[in-house]
Short mmCIF file of N, CA and C and ligand atoms in Angstrom, two decimals:
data_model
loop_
_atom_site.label_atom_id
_atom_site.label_comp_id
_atom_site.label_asym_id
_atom_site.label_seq_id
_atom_site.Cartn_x
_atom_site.Cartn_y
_atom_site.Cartn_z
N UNK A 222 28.31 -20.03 -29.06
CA UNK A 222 27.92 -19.54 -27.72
C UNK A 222 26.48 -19.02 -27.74
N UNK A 223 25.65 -19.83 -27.00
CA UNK A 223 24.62 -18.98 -26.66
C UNK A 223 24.17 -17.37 -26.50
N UNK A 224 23.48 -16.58 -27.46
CA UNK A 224 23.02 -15.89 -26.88
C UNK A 224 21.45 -15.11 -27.17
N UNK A 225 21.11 -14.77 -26.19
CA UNK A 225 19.78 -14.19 -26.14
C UNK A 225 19.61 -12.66 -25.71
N UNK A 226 18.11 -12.10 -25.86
CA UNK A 226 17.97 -10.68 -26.03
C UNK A 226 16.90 -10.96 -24.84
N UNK A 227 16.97 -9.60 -23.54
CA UNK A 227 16.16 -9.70 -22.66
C UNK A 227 15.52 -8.34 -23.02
N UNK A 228 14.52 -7.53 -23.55
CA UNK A 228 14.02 -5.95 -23.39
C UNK A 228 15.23 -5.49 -24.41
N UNK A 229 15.86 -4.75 -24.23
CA UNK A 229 17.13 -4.48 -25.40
C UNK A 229 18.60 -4.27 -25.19
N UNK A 230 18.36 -5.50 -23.86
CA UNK A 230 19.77 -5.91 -24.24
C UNK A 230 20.21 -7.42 -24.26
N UNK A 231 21.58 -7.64 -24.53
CA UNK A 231 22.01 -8.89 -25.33
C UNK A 231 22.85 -9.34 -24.08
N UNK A 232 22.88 -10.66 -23.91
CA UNK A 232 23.39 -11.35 -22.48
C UNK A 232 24.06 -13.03 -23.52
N UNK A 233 25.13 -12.85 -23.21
CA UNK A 233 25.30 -14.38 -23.24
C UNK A 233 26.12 -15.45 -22.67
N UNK A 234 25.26 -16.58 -22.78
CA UNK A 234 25.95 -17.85 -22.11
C UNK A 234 27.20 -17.81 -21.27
N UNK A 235 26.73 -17.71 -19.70
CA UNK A 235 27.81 -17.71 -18.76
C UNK A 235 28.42 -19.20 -17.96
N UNK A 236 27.21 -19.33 -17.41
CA UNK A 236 27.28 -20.67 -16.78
C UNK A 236 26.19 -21.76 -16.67
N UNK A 237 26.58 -22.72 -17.56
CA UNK A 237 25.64 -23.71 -17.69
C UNK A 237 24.69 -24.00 -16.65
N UNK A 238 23.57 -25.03 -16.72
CA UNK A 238 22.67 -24.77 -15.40
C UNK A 238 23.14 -26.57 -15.05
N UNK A 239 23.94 -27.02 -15.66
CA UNK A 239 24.78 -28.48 -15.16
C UNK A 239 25.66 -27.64 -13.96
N UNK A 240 26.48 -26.71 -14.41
CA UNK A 240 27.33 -26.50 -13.46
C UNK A 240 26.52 -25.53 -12.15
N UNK A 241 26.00 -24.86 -12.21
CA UNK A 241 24.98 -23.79 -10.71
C UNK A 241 24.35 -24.91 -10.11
N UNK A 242 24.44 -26.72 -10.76
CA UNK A 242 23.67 -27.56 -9.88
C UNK A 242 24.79 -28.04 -9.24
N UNK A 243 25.59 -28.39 -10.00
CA UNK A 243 27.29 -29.02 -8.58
C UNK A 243 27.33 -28.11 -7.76
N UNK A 244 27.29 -26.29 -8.34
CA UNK A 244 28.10 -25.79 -7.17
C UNK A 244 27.14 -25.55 -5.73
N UNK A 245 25.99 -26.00 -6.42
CA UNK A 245 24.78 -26.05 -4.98
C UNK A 245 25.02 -26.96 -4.33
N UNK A 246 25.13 -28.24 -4.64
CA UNK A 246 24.95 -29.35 -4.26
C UNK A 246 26.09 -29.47 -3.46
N UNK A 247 27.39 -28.60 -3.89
CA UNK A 247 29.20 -28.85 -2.66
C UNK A 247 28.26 -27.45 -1.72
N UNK A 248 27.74 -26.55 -1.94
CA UNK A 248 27.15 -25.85 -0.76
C UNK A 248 27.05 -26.53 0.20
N UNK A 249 25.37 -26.97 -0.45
CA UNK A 249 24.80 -27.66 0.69
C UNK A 249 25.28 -28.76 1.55
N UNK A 250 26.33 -29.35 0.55
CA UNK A 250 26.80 -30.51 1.53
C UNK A 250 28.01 -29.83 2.62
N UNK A 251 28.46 -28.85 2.18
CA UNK A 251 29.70 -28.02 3.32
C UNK A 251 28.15 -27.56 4.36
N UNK A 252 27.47 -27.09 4.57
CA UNK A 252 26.46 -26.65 5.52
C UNK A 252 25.91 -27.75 6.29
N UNK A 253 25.28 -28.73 5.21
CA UNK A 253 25.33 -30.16 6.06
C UNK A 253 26.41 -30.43 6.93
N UNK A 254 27.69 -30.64 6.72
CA UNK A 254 28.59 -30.97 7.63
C UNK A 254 29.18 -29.91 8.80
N UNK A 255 29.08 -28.70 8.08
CA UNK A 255 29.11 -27.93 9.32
C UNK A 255 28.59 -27.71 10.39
N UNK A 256 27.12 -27.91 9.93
CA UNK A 256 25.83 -27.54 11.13
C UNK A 256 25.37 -28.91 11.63
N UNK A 257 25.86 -30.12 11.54
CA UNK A 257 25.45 -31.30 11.58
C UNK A 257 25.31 -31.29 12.98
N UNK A 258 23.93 -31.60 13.55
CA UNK A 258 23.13 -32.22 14.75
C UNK A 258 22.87 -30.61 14.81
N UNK A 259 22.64 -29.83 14.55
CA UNK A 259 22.25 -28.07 15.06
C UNK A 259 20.96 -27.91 14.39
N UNK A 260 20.00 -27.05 14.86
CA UNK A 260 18.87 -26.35 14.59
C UNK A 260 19.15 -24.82 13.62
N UNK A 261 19.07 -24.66 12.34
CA UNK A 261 19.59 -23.56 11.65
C UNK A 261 18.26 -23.01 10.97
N UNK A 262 18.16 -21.51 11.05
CA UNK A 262 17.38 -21.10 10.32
C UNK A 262 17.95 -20.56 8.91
N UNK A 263 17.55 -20.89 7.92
CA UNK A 263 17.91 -20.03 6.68
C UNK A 263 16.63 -18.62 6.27
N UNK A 264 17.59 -17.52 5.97
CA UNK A 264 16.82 -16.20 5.56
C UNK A 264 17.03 -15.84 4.39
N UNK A 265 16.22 -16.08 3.30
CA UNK A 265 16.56 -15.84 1.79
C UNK A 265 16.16 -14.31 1.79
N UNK A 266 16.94 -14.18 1.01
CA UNK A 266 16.60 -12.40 0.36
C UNK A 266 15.84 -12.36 -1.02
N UNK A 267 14.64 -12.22 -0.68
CA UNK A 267 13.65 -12.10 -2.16
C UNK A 267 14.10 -11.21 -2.55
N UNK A 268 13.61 -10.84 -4.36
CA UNK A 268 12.90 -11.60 -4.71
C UNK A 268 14.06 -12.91 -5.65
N UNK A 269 15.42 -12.28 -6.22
CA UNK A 269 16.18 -13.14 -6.48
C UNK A 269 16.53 -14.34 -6.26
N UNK A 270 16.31 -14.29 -4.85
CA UNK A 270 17.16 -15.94 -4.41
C UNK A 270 16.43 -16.66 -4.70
N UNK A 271 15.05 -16.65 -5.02
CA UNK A 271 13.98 -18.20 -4.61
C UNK A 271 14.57 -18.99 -5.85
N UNK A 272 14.71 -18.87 -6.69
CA UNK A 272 15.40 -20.31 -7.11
C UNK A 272 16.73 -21.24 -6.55
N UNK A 273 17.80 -20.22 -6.25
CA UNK A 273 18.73 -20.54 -5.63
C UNK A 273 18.65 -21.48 -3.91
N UNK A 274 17.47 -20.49 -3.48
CA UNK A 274 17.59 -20.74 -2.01
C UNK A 274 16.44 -22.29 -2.47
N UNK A 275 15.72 -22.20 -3.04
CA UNK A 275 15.30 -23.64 -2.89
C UNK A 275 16.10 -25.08 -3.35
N UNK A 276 16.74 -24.65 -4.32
CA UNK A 276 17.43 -26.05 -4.42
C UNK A 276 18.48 -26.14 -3.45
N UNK A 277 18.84 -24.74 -3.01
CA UNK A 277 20.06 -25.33 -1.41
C UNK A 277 19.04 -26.10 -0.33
N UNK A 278 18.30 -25.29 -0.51
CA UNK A 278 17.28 -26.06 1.17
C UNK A 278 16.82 -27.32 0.46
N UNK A 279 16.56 -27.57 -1.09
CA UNK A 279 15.83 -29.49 -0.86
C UNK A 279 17.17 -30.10 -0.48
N UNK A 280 18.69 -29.63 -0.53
CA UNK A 280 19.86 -30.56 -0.20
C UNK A 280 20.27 -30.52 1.06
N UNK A 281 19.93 -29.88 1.99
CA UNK A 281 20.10 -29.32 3.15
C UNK A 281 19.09 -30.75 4.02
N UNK A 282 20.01 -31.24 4.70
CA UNK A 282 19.73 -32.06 5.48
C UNK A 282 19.64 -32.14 6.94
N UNK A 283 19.77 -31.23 7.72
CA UNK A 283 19.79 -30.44 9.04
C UNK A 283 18.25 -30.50 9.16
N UNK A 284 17.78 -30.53 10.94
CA UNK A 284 16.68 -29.79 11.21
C UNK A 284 15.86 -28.27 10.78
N UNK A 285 15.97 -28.02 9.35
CA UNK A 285 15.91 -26.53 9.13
C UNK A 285 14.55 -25.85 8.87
N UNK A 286 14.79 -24.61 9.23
CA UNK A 286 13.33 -23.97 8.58
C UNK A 286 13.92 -22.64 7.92
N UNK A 287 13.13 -22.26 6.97
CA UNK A 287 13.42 -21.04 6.08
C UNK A 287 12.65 -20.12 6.42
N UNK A 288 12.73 -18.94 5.86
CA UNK A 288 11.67 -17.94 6.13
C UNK A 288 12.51 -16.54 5.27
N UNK A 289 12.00 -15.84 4.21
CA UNK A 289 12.12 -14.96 3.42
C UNK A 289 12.04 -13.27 3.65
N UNK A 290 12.81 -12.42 3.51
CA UNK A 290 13.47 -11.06 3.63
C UNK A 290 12.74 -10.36 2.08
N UNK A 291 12.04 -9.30 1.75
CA UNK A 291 12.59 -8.80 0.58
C UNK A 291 13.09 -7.34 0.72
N UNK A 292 14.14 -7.19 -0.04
CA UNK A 292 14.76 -5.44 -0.08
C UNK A 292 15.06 -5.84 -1.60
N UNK A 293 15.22 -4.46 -1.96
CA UNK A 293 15.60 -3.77 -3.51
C UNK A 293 16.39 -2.97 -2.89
N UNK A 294 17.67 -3.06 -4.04
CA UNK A 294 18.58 -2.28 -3.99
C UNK A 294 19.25 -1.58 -6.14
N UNK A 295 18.34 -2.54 -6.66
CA UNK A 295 18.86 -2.67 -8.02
C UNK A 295 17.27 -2.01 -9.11
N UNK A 296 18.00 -1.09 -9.87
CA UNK A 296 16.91 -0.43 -11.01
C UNK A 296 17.44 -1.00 -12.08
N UNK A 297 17.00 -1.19 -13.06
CA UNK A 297 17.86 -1.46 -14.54
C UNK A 297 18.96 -2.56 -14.09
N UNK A 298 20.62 -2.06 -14.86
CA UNK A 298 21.30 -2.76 -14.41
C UNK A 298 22.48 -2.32 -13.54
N UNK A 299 22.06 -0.82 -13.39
CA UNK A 299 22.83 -0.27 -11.98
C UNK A 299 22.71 -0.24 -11.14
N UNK A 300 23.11 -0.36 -9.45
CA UNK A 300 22.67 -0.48 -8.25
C UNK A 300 22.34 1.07 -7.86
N UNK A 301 21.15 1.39 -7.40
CA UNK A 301 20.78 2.82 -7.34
C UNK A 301 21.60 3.15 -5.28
N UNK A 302 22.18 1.93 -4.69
CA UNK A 302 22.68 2.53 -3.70
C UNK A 302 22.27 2.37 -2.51
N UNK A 303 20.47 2.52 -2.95
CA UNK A 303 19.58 2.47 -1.57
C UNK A 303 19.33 1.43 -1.40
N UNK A 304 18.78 0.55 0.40
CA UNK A 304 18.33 -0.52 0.33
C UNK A 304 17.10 0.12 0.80
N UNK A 305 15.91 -0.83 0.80
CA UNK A 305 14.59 -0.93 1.24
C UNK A 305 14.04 -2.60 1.99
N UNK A 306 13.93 -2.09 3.10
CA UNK A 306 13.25 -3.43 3.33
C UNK A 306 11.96 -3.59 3.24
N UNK A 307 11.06 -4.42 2.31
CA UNK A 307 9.50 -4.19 1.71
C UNK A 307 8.74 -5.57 2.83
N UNK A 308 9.54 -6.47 3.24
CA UNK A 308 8.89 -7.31 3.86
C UNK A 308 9.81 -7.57 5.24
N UNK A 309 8.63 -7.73 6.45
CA UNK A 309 9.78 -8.13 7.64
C UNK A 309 10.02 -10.15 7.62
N UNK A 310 10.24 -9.70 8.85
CA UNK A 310 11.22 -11.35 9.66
C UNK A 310 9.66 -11.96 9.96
N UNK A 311 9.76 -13.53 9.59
CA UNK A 311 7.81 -13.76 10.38
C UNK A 311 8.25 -14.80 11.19
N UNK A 312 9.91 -15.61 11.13
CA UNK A 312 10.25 -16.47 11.95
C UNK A 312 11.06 -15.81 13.21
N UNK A 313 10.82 -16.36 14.33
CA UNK A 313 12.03 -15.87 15.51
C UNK A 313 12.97 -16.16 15.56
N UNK A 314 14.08 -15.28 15.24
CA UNK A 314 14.77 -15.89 14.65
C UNK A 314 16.35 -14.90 16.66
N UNK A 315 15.71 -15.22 17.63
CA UNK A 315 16.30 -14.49 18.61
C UNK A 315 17.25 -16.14 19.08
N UNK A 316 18.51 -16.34 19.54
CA UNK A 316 19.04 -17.24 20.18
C UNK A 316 19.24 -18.36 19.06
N UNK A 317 18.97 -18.12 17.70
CA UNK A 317 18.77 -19.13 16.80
C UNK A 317 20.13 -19.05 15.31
N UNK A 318 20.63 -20.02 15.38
CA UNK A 318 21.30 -19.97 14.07
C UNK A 318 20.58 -19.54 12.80
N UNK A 319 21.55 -18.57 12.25
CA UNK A 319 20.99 -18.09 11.15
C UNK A 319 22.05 -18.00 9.67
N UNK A 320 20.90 -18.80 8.74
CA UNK A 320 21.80 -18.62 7.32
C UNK A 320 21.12 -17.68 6.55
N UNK A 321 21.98 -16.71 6.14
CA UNK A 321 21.20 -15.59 5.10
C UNK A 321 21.52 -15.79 3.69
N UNK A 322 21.31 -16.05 2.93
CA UNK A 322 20.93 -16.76 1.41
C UNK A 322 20.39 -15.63 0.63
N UNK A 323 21.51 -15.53 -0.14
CA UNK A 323 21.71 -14.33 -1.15
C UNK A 323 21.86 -15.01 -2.96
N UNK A 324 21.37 -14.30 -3.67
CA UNK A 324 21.65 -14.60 -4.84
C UNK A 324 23.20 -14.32 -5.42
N UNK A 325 23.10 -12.92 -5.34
CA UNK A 325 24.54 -12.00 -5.51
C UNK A 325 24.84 -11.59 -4.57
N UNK A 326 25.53 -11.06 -4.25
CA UNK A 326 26.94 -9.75 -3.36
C UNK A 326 27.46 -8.61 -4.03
N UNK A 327 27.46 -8.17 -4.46
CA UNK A 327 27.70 -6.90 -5.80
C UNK A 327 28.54 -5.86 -4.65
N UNK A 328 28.10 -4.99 -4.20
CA UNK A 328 28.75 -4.05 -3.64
C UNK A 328 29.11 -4.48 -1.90
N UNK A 329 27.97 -5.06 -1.49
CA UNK A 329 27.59 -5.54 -0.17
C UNK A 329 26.86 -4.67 0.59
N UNK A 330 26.08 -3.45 0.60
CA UNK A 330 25.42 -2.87 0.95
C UNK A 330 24.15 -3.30 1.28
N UNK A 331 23.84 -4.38 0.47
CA UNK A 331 22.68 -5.08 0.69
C UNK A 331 22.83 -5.87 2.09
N UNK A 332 23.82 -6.89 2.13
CA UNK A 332 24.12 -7.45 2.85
C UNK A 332 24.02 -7.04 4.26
N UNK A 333 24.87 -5.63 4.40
CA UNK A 333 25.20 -5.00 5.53
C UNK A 333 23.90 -4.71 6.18
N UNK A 334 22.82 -4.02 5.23
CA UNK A 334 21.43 -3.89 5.63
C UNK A 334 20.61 -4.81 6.55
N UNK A 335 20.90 -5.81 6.01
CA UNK A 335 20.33 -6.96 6.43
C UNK A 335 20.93 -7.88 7.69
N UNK A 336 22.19 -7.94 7.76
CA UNK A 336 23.41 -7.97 8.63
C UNK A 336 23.07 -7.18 10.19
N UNK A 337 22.78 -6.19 9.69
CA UNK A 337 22.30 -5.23 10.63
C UNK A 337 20.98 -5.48 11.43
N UNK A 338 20.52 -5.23 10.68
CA UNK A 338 18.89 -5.88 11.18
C UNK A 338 18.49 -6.85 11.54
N UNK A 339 19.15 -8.21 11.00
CA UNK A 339 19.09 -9.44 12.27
C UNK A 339 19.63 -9.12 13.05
N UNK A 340 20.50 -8.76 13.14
CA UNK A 340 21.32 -8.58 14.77
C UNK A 340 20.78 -8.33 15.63
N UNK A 341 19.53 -7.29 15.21
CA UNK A 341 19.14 -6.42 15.86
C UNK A 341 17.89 -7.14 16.69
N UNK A 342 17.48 -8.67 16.11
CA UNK A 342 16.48 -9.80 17.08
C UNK A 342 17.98 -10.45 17.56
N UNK A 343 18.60 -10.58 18.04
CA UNK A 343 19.56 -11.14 18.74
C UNK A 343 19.93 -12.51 18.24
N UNK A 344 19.77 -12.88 17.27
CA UNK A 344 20.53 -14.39 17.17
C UNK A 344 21.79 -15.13 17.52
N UNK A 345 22.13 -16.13 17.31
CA UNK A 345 22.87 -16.72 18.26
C UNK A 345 24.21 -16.47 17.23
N UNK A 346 23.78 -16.86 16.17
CA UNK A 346 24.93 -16.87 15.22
C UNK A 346 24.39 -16.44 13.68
N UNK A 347 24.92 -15.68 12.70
CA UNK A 347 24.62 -15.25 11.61
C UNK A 347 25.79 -15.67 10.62
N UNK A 348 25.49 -16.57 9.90
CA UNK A 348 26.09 -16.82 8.89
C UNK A 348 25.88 -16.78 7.52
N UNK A 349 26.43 -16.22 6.26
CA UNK A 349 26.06 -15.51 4.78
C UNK A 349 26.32 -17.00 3.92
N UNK A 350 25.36 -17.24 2.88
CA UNK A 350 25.09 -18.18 1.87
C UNK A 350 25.40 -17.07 0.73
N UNK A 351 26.01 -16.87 -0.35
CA UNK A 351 25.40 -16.38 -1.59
C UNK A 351 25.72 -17.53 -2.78
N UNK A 352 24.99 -17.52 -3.92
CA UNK A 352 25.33 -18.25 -5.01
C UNK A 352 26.49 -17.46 -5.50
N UNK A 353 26.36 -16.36 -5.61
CA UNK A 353 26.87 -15.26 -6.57
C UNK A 353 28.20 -14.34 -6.16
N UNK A 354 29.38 -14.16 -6.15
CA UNK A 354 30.03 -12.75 -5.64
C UNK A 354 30.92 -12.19 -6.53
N UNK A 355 30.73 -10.61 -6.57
CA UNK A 355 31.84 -9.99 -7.35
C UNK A 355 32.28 -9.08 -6.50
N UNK A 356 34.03 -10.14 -7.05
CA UNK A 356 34.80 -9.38 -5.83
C UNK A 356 35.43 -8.47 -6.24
N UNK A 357 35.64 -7.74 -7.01
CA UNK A 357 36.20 -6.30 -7.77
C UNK A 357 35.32 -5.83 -6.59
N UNK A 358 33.90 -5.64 -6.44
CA UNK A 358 33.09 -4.60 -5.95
C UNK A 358 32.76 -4.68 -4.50
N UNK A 359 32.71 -5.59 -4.32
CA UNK A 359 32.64 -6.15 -2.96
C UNK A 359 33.36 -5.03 -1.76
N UNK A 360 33.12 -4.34 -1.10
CA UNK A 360 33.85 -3.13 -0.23
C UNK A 360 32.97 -2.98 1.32
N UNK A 361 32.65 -3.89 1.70
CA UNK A 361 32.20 -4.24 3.03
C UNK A 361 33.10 -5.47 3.72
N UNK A 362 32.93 -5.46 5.17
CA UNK A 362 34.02 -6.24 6.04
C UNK A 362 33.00 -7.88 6.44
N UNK A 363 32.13 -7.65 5.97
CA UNK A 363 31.42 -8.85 6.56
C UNK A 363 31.71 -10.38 5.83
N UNK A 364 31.62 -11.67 6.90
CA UNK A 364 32.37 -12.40 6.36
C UNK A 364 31.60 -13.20 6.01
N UNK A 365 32.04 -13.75 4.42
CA UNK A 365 31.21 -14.50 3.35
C UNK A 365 31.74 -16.16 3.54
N UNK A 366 30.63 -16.65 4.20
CA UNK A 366 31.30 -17.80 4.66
C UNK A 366 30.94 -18.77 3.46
N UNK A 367 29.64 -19.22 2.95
CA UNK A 367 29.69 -19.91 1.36
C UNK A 367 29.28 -19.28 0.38
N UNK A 368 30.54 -19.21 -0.64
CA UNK A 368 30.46 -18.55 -2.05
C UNK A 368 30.19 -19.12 -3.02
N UNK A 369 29.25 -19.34 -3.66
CA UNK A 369 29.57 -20.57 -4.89
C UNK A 369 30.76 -20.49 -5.99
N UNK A 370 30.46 -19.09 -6.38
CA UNK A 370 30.76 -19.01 -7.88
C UNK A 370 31.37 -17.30 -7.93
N UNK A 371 32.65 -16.83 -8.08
CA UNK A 371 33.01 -15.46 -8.50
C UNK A 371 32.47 -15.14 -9.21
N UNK A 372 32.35 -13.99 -9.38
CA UNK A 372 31.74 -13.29 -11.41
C UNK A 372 32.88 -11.92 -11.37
N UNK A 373 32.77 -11.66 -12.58
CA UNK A 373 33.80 -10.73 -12.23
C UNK A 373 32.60 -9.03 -12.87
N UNK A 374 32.84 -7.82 -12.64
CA UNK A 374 32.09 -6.80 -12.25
C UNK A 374 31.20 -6.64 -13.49
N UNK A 375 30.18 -7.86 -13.89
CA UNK A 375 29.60 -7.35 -15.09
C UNK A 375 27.87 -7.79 -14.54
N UNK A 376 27.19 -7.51 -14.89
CA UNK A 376 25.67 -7.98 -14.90
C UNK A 376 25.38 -9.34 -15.42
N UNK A 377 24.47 -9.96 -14.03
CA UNK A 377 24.92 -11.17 -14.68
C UNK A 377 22.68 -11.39 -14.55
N UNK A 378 22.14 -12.53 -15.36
CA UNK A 378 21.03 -12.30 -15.37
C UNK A 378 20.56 -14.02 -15.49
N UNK A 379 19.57 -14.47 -15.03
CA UNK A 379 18.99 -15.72 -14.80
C UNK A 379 18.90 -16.59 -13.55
N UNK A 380 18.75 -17.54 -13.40
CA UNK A 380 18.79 -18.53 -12.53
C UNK A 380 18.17 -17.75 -11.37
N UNK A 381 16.83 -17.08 -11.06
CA UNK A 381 16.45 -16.39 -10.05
C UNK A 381 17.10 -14.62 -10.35
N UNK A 382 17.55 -14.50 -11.04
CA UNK A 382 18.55 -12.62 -11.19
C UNK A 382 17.77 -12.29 -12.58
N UNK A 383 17.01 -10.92 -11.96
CA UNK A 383 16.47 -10.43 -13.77
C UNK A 383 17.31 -9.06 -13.83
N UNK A 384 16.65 -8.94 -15.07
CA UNK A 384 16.80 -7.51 -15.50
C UNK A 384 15.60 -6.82 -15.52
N UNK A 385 15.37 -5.72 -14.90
CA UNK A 385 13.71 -5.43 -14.93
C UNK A 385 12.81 -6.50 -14.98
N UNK A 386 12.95 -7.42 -14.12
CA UNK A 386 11.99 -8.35 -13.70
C UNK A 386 11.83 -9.11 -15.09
N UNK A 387 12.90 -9.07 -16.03
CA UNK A 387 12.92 -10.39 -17.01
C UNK A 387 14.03 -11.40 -16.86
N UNK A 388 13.84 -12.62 -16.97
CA UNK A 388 15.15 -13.57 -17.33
C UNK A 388 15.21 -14.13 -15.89
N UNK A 389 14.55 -14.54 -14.86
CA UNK A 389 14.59 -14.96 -13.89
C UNK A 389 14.28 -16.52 -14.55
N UNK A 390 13.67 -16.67 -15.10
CA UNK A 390 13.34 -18.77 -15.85
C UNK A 390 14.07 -18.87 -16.52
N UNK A 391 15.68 -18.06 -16.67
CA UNK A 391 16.30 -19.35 -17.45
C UNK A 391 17.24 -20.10 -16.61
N UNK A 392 17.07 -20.78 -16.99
CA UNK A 392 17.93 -21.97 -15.76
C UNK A 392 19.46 -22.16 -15.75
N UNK A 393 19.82 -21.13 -17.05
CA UNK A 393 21.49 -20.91 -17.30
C UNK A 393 21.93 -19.39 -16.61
N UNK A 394 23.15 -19.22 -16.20
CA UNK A 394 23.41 -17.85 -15.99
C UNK A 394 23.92 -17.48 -16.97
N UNK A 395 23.60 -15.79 -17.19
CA UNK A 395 23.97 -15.01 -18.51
C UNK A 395 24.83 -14.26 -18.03
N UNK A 396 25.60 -13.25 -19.00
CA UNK A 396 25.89 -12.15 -18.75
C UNK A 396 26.32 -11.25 -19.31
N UNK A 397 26.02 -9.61 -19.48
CA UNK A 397 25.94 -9.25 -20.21
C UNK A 397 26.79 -8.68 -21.21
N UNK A 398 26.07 -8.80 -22.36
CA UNK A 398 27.30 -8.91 -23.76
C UNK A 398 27.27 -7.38 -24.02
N UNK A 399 28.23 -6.79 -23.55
CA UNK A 399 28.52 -5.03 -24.12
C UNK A 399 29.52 -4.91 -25.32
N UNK A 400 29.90 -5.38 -25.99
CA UNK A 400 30.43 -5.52 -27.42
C UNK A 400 29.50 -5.90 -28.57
P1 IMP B 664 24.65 -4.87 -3.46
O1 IMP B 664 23.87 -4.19 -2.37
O2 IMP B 664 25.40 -3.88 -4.31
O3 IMP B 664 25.58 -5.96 -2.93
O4 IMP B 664 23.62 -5.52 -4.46
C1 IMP B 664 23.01 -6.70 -4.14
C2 IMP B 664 21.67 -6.89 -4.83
O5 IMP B 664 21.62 -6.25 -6.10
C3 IMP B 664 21.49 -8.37 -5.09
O6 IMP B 664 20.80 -8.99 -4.04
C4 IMP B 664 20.74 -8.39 -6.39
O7 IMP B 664 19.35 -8.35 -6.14
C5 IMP B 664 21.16 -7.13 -7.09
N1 IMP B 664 22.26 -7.40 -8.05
C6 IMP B 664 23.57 -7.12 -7.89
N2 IMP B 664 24.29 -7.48 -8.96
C7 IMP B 664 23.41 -8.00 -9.83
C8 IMP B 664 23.55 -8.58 -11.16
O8 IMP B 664 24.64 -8.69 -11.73
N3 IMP B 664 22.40 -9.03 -11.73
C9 IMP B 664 21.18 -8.93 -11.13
N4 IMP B 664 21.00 -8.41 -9.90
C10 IMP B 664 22.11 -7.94 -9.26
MG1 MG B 665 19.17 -10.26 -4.00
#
């Protein structure tokens, strides 16, 4: 089994980067068929998602346009609780379908933040993308319409997800080895 050292700690081999490409690729094609002949905006949540959210959008075959969110909610490898939003909305996103494109889901506080705040330009419809969800932690009502992949309540690191801003280039997901 793979494993590697990010700063000083030890993460290993979760999910191949063969498999985070199928489970994009049945994404995007469930969104393709859902939204088929519709105008959809997708809203990635920096700084995590940009790997994720780009290989959904090159499969994404709809009239679409993207446009990027960033909030922090994560120090180290505990969630400190708070969200921050550091960048606004630059698309109009009022009367317009909307996909919000998440890396993880961890508690959902993030989510809700953000949930909130589109609403708040009026869109027509808001619908949640994540690659990532752990549902042990998960304790918000909002509905997760494509999930790729469960994890179950551990830190997981790569494919766009660091640890203190390391381990975002590896193209495998890790996770972390506490034994
Ligand atoms: P939540 O608000 O608790 O749902 O946390 C969501 C945010 O925390 C995600 O968008 C990630 O940026 C970060 N996060 C949560 N879990 C992990 C993890 O296991 N690894 C890396 N980042 C994580
Ligand atoms: Mg994120």
């Amino acid at each position: 089994m793979e494993k590697i050292k990010i700063l000083d700690k030890h993460f290993r081999l979760y999910i191949p980067a063969e498999d985070i490409r199928k489970t994009v690729g049945e994404m995007a094609d469930r969104i393709n068929r859902d939204f088929a002949g519709k105008e959809v905006i997708f809203v990635g949540i920096l700084n995590g998602v940009f790997i994720f959210a780009a290989d959904l959008f090159r499969r994404i075959r709809l009239d679409a346009r993207i446009t990027f969110l960033r909030l922090a909610s994560y120090q180290g490898t505990h969630s400190t609780g708070e969200v921050k939003q550091l960048i606004g909305l630059s698309e109009d996103i009022r009367d317009r379908i909307v996909i919000v494109v998440e890396d993880i889901v961890d508690t959902g506080t993030t989510l809700e933040h953000i949930v909130r705040q589109l609403s708040s330009f009026q869109p027509a419809e808001i619908h949640i993308a994540t690659l990532l969800l752990k549902p042990e932690v998960y304790h918000h009502h909002i509905k997760l319409d494509y999930v790729g992949i469960e994890v179950p309540k551990k830190f997981i690191l790569g494919y766009g997800l660091d640890y203190d801003g390391y381990g975002r280039n590896l193209e495998s997901l890790y996770v972390l080895d506490e034994d």
